[in-house]
Short mmCIF file of C-alpha atoms in Angstrom, two decimals:
data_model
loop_
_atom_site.label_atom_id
_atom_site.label_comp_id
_atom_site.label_asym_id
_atom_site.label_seq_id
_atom_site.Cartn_x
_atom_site.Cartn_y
_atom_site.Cartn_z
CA UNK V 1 25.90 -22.13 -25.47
CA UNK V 2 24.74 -25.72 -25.34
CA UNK V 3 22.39 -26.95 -23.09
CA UNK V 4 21.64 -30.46 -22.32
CA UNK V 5 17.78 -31.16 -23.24
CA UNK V 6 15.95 -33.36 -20.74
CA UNK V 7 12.54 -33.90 -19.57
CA UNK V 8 10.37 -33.60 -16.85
CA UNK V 9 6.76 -33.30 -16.37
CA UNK V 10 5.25 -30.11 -15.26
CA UNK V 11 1.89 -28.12 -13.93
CA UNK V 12 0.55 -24.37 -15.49
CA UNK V 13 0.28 -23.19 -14.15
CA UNK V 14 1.26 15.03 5.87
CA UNK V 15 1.18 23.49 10.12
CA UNK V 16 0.56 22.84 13.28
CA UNK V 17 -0.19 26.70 14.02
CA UNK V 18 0.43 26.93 17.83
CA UNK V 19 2.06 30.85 18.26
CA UNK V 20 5.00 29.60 15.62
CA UNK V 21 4.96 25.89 15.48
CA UNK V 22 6.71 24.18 12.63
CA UNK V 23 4.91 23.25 9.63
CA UNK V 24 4.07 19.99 8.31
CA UNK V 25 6.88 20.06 5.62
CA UNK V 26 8.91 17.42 7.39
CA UNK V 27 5.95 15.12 7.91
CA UNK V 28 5.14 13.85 5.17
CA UNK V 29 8.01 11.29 4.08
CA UNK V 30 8.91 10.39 0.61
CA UNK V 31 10.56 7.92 -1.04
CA UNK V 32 12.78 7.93 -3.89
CA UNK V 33 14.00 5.12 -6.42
CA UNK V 34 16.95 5.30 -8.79
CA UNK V 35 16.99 3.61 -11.77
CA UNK V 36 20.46 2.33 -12.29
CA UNK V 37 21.85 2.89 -15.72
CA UNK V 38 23.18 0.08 -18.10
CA UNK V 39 25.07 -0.38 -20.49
CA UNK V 40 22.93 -0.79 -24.20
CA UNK V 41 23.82 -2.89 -26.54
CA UNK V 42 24.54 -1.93 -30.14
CA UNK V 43 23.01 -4.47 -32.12
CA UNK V 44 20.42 -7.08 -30.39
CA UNK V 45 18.78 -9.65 -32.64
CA UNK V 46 15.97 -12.07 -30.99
CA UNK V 47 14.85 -15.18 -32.14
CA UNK V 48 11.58 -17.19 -30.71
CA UNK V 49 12.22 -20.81 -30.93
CA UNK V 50 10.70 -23.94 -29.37
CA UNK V 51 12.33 -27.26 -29.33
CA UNK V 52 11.09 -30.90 -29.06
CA UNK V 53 7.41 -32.64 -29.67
CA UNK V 54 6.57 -33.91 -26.20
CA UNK V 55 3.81 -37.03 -26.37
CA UNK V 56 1.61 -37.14 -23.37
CA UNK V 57 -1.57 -38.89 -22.51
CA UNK V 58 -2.46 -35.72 -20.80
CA UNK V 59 -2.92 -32.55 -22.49
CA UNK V 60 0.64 -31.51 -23.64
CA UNK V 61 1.26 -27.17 -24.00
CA UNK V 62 4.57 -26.44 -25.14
CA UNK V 63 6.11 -23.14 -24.42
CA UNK V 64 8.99 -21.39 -26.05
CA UNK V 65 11.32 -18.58 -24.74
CA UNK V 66 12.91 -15.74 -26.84
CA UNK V 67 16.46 -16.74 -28.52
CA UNK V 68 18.79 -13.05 -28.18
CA UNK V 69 21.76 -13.01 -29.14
CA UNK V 70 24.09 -9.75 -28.89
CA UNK V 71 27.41 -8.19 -29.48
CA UNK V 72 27.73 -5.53 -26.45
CA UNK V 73 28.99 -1.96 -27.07
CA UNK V 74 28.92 1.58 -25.60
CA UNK V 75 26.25 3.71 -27.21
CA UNK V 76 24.98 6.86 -25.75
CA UNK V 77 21.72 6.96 -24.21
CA UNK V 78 19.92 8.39 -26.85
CA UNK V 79 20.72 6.18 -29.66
CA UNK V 80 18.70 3.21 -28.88
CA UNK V 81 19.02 0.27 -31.60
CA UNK V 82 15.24 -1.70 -31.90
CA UNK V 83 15.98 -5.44 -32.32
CA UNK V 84 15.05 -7.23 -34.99
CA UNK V 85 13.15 -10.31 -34.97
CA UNK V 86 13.54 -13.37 -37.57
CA UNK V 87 11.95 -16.89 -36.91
CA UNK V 88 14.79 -19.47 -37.18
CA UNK V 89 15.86 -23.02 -36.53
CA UNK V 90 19.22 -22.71 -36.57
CA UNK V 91 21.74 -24.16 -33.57
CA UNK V 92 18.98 -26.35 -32.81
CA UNK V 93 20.98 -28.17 -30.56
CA UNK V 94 21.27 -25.38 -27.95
CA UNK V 95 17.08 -26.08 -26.68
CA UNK V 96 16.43 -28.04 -24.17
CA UNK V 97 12.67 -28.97 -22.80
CA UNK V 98 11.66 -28.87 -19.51
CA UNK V 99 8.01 -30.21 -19.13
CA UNK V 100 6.12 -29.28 -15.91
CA UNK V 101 3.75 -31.31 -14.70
CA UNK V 102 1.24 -29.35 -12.47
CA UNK V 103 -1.22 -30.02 -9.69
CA UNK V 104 -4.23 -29.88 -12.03
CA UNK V 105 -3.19 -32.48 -14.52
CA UNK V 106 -2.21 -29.49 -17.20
CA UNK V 107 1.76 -30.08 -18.08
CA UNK V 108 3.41 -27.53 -20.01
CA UNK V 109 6.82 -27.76 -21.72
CA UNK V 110 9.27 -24.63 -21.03
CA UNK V 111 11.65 -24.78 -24.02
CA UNK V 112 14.65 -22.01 -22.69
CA UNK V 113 17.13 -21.16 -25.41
CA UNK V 114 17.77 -17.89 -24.53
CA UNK V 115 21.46 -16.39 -25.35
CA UNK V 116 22.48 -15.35 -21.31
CA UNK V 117 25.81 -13.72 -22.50
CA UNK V 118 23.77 -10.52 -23.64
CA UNK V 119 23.16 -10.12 -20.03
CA UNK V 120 26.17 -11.28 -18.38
CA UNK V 121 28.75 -9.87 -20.78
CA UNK V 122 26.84 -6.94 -21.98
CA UNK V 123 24.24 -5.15 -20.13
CA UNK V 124 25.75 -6.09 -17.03
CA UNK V 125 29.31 -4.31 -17.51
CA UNK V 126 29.27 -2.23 -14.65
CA UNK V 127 32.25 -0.07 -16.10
CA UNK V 128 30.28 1.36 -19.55
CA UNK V 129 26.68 2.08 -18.35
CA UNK V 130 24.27 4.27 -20.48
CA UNK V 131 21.06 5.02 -19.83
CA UNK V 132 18.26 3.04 -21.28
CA UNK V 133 14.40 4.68 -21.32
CA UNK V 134 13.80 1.50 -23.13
CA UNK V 135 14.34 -1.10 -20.96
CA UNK V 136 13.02 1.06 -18.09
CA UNK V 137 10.10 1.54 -20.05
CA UNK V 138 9.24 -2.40 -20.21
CA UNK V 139 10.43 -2.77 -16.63
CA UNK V 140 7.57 -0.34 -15.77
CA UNK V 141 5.12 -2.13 -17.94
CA UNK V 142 5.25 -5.72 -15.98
CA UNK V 143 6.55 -4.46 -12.13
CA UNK V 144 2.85 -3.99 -10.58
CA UNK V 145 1.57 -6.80 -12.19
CA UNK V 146 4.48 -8.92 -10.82
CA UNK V 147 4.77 -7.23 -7.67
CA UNK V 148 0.90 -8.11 -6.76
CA UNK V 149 1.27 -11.65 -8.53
CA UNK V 150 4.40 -12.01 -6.11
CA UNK V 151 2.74 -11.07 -2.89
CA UNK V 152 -0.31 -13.52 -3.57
CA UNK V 153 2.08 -16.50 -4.25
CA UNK V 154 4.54 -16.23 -1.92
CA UNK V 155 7.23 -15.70 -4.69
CA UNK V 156 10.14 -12.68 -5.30
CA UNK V 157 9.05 -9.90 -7.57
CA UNK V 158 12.55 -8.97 -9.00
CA UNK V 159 12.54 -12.42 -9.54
CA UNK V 160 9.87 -13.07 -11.65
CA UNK V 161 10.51 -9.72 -13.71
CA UNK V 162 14.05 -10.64 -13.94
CA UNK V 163 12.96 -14.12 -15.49
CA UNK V 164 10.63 -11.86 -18.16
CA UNK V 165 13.52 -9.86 -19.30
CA UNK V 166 15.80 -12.44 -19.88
CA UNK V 167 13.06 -14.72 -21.46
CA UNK V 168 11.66 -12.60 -23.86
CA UNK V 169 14.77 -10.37 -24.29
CA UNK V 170 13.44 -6.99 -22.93
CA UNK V 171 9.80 -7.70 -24.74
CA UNK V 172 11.08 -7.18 -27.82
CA UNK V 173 10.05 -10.64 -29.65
CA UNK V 174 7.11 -10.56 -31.75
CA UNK V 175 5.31 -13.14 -29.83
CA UNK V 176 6.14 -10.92 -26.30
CA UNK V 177 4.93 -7.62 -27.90
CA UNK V 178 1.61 -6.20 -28.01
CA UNK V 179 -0.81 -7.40 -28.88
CA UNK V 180 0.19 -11.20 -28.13
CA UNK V 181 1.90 -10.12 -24.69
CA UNK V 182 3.61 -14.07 -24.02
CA UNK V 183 6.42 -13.38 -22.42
CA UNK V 184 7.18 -16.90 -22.09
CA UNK V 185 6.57 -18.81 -25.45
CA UNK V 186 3.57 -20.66 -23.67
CA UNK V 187 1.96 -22.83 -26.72
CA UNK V 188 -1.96 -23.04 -27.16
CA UNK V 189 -4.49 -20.73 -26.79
CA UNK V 190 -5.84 -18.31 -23.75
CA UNK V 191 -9.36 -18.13 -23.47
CA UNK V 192 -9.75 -19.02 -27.15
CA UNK V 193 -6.86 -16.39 -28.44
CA UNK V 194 -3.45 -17.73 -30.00
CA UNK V 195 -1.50 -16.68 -32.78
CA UNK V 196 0.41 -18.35 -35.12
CA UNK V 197 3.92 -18.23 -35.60
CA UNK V 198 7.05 -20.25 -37.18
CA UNK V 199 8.79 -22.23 -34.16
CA UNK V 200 11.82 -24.96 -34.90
CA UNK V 201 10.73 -28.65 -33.44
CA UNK V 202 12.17 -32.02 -33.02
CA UNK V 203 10.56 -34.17 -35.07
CA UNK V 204 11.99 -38.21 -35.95
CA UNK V 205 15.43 -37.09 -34.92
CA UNK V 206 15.68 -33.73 -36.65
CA UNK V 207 14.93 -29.95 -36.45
CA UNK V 208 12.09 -28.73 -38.63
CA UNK V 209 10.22 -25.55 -38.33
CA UNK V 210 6.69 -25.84 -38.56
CA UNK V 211 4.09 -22.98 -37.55
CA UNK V 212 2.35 -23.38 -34.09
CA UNK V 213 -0.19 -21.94 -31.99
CA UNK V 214 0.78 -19.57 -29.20
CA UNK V 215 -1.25 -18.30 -26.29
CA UNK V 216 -1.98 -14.54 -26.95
CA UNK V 217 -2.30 -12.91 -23.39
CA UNK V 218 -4.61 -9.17 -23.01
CA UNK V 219 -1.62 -7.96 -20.95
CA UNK V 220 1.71 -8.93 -19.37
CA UNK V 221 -0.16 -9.72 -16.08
CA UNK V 222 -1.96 -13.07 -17.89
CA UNK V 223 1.53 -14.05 -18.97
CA UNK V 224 3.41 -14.07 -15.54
CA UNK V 225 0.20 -15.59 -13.97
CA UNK V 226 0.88 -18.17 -15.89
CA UNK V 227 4.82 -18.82 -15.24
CA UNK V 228 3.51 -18.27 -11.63
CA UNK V 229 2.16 -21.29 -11.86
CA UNK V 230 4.32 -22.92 -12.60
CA UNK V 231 6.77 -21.93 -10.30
CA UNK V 232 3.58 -23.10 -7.48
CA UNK V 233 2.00 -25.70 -8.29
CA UNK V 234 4.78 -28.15 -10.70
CA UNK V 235 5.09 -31.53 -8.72
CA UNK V 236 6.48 -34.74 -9.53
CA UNK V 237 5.41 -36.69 -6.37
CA UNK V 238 2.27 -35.98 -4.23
CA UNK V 239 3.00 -33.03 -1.45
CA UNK V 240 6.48 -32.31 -3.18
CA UNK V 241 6.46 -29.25 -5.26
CA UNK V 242 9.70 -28.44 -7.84
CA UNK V 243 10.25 -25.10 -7.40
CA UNK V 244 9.40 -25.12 -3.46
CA UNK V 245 13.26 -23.75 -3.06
CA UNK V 246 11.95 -20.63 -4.57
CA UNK V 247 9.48 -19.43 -3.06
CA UNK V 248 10.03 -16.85 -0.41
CA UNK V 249 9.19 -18.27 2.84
CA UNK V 250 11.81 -20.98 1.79
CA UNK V 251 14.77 -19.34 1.24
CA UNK V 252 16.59 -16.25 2.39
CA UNK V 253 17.27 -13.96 0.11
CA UNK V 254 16.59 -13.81 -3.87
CA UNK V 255 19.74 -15.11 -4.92
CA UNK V 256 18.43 -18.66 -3.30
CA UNK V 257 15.47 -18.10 -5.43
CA UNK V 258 17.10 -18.45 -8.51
CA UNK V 259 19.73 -20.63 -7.48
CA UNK V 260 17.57 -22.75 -7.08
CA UNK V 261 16.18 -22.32 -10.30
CA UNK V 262 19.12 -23.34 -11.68
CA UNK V 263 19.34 -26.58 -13.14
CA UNK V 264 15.81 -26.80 -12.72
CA UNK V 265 14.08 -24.29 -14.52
CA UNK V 266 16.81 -23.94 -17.19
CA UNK V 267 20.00 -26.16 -17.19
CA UNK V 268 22.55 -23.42 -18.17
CA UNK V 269 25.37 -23.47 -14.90
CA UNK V 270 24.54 -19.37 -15.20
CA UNK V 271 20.94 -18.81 -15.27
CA UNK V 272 20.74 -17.92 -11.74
CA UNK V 273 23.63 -15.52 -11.93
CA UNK V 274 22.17 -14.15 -15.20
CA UNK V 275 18.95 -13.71 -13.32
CA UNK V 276 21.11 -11.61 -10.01
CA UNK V 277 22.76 -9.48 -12.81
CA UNK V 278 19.67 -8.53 -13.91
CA UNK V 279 18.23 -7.90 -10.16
CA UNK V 280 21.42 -5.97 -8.63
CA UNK V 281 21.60 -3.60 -12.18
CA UNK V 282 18.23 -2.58 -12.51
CA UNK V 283 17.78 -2.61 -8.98
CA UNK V 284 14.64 -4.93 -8.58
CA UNK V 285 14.59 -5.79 -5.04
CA UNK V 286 12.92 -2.67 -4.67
CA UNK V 287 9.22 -4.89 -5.88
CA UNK V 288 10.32 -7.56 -3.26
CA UNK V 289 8.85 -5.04 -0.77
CA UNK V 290 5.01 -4.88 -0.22
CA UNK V 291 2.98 -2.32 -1.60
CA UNK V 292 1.21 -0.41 0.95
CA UNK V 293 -2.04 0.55 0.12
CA UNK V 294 -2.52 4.15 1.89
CA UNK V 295 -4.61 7.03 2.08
CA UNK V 296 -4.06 10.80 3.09
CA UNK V 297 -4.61 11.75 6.82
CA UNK V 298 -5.89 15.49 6.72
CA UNK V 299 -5.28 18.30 9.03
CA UNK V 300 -7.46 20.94 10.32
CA UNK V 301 -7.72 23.39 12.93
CA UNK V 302 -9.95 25.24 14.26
CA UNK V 303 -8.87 28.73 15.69
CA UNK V 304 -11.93 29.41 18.50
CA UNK V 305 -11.19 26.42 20.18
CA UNK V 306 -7.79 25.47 19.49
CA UNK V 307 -8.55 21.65 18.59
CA UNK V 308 -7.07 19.77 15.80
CA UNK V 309 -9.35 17.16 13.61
CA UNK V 310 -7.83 14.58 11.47
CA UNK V 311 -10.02 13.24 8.70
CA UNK V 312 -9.90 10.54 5.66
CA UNK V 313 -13.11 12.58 4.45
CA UNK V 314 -12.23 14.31 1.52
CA UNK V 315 -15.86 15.57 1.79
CA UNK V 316 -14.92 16.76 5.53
CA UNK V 317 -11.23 18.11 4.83
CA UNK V 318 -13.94 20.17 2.08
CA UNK V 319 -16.84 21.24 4.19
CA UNK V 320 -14.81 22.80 7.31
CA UNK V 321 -12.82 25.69 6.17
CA UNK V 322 -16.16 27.06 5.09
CA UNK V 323 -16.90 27.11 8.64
CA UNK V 324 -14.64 28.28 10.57
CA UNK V 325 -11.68 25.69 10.01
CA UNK V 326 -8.53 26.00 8.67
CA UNK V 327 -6.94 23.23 6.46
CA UNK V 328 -3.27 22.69 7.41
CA UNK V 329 -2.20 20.01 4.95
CA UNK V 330 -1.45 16.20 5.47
CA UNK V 331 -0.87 15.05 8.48
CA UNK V 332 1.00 11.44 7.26
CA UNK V 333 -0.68 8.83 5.24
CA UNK V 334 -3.00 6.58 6.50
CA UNK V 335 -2.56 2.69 5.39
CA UNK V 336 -6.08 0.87 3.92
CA UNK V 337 -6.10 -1.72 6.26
CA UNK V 338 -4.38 -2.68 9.85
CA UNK V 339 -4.97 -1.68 13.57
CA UNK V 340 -8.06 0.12 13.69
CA UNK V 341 -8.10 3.53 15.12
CA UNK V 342 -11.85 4.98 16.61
CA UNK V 343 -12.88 8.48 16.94
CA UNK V 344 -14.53 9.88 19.82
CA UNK V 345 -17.04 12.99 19.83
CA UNK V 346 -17.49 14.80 23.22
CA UNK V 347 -20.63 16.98 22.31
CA UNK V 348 -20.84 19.52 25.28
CA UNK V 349 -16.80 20.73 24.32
CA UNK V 350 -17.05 19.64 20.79
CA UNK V 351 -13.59 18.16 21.09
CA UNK V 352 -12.68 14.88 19.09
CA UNK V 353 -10.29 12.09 20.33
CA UNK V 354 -8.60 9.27 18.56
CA UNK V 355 -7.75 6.09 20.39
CA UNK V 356 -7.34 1.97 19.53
CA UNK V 357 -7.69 1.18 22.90
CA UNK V 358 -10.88 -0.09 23.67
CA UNK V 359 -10.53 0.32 27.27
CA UNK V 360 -9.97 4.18 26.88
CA UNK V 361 -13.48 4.01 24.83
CA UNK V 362 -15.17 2.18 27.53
CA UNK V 363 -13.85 4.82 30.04
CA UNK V 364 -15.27 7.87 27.72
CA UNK V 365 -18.36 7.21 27.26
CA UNK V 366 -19.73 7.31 30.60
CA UNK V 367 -18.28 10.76 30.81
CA UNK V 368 -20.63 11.86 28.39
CA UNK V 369 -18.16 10.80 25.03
CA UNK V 370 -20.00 9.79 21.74
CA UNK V 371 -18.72 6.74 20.34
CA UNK V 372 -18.05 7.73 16.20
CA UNK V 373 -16.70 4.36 14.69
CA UNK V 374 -13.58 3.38 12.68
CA UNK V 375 -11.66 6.44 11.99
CA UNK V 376 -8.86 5.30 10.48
CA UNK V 377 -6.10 2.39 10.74
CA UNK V 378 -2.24 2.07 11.94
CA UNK V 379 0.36 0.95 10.29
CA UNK V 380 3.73 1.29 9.19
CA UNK V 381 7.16 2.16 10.76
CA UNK V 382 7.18 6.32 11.43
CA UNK V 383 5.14 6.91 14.70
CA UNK V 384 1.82 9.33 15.32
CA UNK V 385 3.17 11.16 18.70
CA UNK V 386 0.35 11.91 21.28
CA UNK V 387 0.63 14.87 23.36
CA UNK V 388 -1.82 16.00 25.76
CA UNK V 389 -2.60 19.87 27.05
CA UNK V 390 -3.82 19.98 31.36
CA UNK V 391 -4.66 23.41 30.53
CA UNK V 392 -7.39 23.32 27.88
CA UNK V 393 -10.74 22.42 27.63
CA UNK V 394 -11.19 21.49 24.09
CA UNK V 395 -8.11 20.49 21.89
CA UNK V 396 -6.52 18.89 24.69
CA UNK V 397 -4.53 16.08 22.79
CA UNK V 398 -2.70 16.65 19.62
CA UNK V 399 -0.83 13.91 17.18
CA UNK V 400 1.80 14.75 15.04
CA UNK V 401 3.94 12.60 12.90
CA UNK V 402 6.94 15.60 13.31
CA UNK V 403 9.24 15.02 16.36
CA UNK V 404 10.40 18.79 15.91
CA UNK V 405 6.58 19.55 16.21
CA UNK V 406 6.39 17.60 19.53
CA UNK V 407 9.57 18.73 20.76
CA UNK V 408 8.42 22.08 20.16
CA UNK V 409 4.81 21.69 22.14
CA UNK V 410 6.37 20.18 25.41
CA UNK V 411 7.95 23.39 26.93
CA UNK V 412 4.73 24.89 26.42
CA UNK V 413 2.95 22.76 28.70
CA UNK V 414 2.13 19.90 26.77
CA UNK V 415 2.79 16.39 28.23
CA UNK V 416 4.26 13.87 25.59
CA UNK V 417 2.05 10.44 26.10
CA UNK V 418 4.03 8.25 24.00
CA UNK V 419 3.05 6.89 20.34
CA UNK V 420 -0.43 6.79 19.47
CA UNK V 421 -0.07 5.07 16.57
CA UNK V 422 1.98 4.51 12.95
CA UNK V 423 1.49 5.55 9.81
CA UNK V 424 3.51 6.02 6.77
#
């Protein structure tokens, strides 16, 4: 595959017991992820090269991505084939340089020369998937990092790991592998760490390889941080940023993401449908979605007085049952941040309520309620049902994240009052 070398200038970058309520089985939700098997090629050989000697009268850091080249088979899972890895300058004439020029001043030179057919022609084949612990393995190794790198730059996740696999062919380079961790060929040094390694440049018209510094990352996370960048902050003309088609508050979906990429950050016609492959196979839209941050909502009742008390306290949840209390499990998980929920303390019943209305609190404590603080927060998309007993004295609301639970309470005097809140 040939690309057309050009340049540009860049930047770096969860039981209620009430006579036989249900149980809290059904409360607590869970969420499940496949891992779609692939199909594994037989042989894969990588390659790191890096074309082209850029002058600059700014600082000039050259990066080059992993060369893979594959003929794709059926194997069985279990018979995995490691790649082999052999410095080389030959097809020089497939590089092509894109230089960045960022924000900062810094410009950095993206040298792609990456074989796509091993993912379009090979892992890809939808008809002859196998599974591969492998890849999985390395997709596992970079997905938080990216996910959290994503979220804070406005970027797609399956994206940006999609880019890593492709670039350094699955991690498997020498200069992607621990302990030098570049998963895009970035030249230099990182806080004062490189390593040296045989790359192929232009130099007076022909293809020479010469040994170079790289930048050698303490983890994957340094690595995408820095291709973030570039994706952010790489502008040719004041307010105008290059890769501003995508980012994700610009376009729709991924696949505008990378095709906008396309012809930007690598030339080849089928980068961006390399990249979708890559998303839709190993199913990486599942990091577009944010992490939630949450915490366990305990349950706990006590028997003499029939009230329920919900609790983030570990050291609470602990310290009840030895009086009295019985622990009944999660009630749903509680997200770290979001609408704030307060607790209320009525000392003469002993009864607590829960409420993020502040003009319930103002109401309550007149009537002899003791304001407790921040309880908890809401959040999320399953709702906290309140229900409220006429009958009792202490106990008299309940929340329950079970519908069967509430359904279940209403014929037995209990008045449904709507959602009191979401959690997860």
């Amino acid at each position: 595959m040939k690309f057309r070398s050009f340049l540009l200038s860049t930047i770096i970058l969860g039981s209620l017991v009430v006579t036989n309520a249900t149980v809290l089985a059904e409360e607590i939700g869970s969420s499940t992820s496949e891992t779609t098997e692939v199909n594994q090629m037989n042989e894969v050989q990588t390659t790191e090269t890096s074309a082209s000697v850029l002058t600059q009268t700014t600082e000039a850091v050259s990066t080059t991505d992993t060369v893979t080249d594959t003929s794709a088979t059926n194997e069985m899972a279990t018979n995995e084939t490691a790649a082999s890895e052999t410095p080389t300058n030959e097809n020089p004439e497939t590089a092509e340089e894109i230089t960045n020029q960022l924000t900062d001043g810094q410009t950095i030179t993206h040298t792609h020369q990456a074989d796509l057919s091993e993912f379009t022609n090979g892992v890809m084949a939808r008809s002859a998937r196998v599974a591969n612990t492998s890849q999985q393995a390395f997709i596992d190794s970079i997905a938080s990092s990216a996910q959290s790198l994503a979220n804070e730059n406005d970027l797609y996740a399956s994206v940006m790991i999609a880019q890593a696999i492709v670039e350094s062919g699955w991690g498997k380079s020498t200069l992607s592998a621990a302990p030098n961790y570049n998963l895009f060929g970035i030249k230099g040094n990182y806080q004062g760490q490189s390593v040296t390694m045989p790359t192929s440049e232009y130099v007076n018209g022909q293809w020479i390889t010469v040994n170079a510094a790289f930048r050698k990352y303490p983890s994957y996370k340094e690595s995408l941080q820095d291709n973030a960048k570039v994706l952010k902050t790489t502008s040719f003309q004041s307010g105008v940023y290059y890769y501003s088609g995508a980012w994700k508050s610009n376009t729709k979906s991924y696949k505008d993401a990378t095709a906008w990429l396309t012809g930007r950050y690598a030339t080849a016609p089928n980068y961006g449908s390399t990249l979708n492959s890559v998303i839709e196979t190993y199913n990486l839209t599942q990091y577009d979605t944010a992490k939630v941050s949450t915490s366990p909502m305990y349950r706990l009742y006590n028997r003499h007085t029939g009230e329920h008390l919900y609790t983030l306290n570990a050291g609470e949840k602990d310290y009840l049952p030895k009086v009295g209390w019985k622990y009944e499990g999660i009630a749903w998980q509680a997200p770290n941040s979001g609408q704030p929920v307060y607790r209320m303390y009525n000392p003469y019943s002993g009864d607590h309520h829960y409420t993020m209305a502040q003009s319930e609190i103002n109401f309550l404590k007149p009537l002899g309620w003791r304001y407790e603080g921040l309880s908890f927060y809401s959040g999320g998309s399953k709702p906290i049902y309140r229900l409220f007993n006429p009958n009792e004295k202490t106990g008299t609301h309940h929340y329950t994240l079970s519908a069967s639970e509430r359904d279940f309470l209403t014929p037995l005097g209990w008045k449904y009052e709507g959602i009191g809140f979401y959690g997860y």
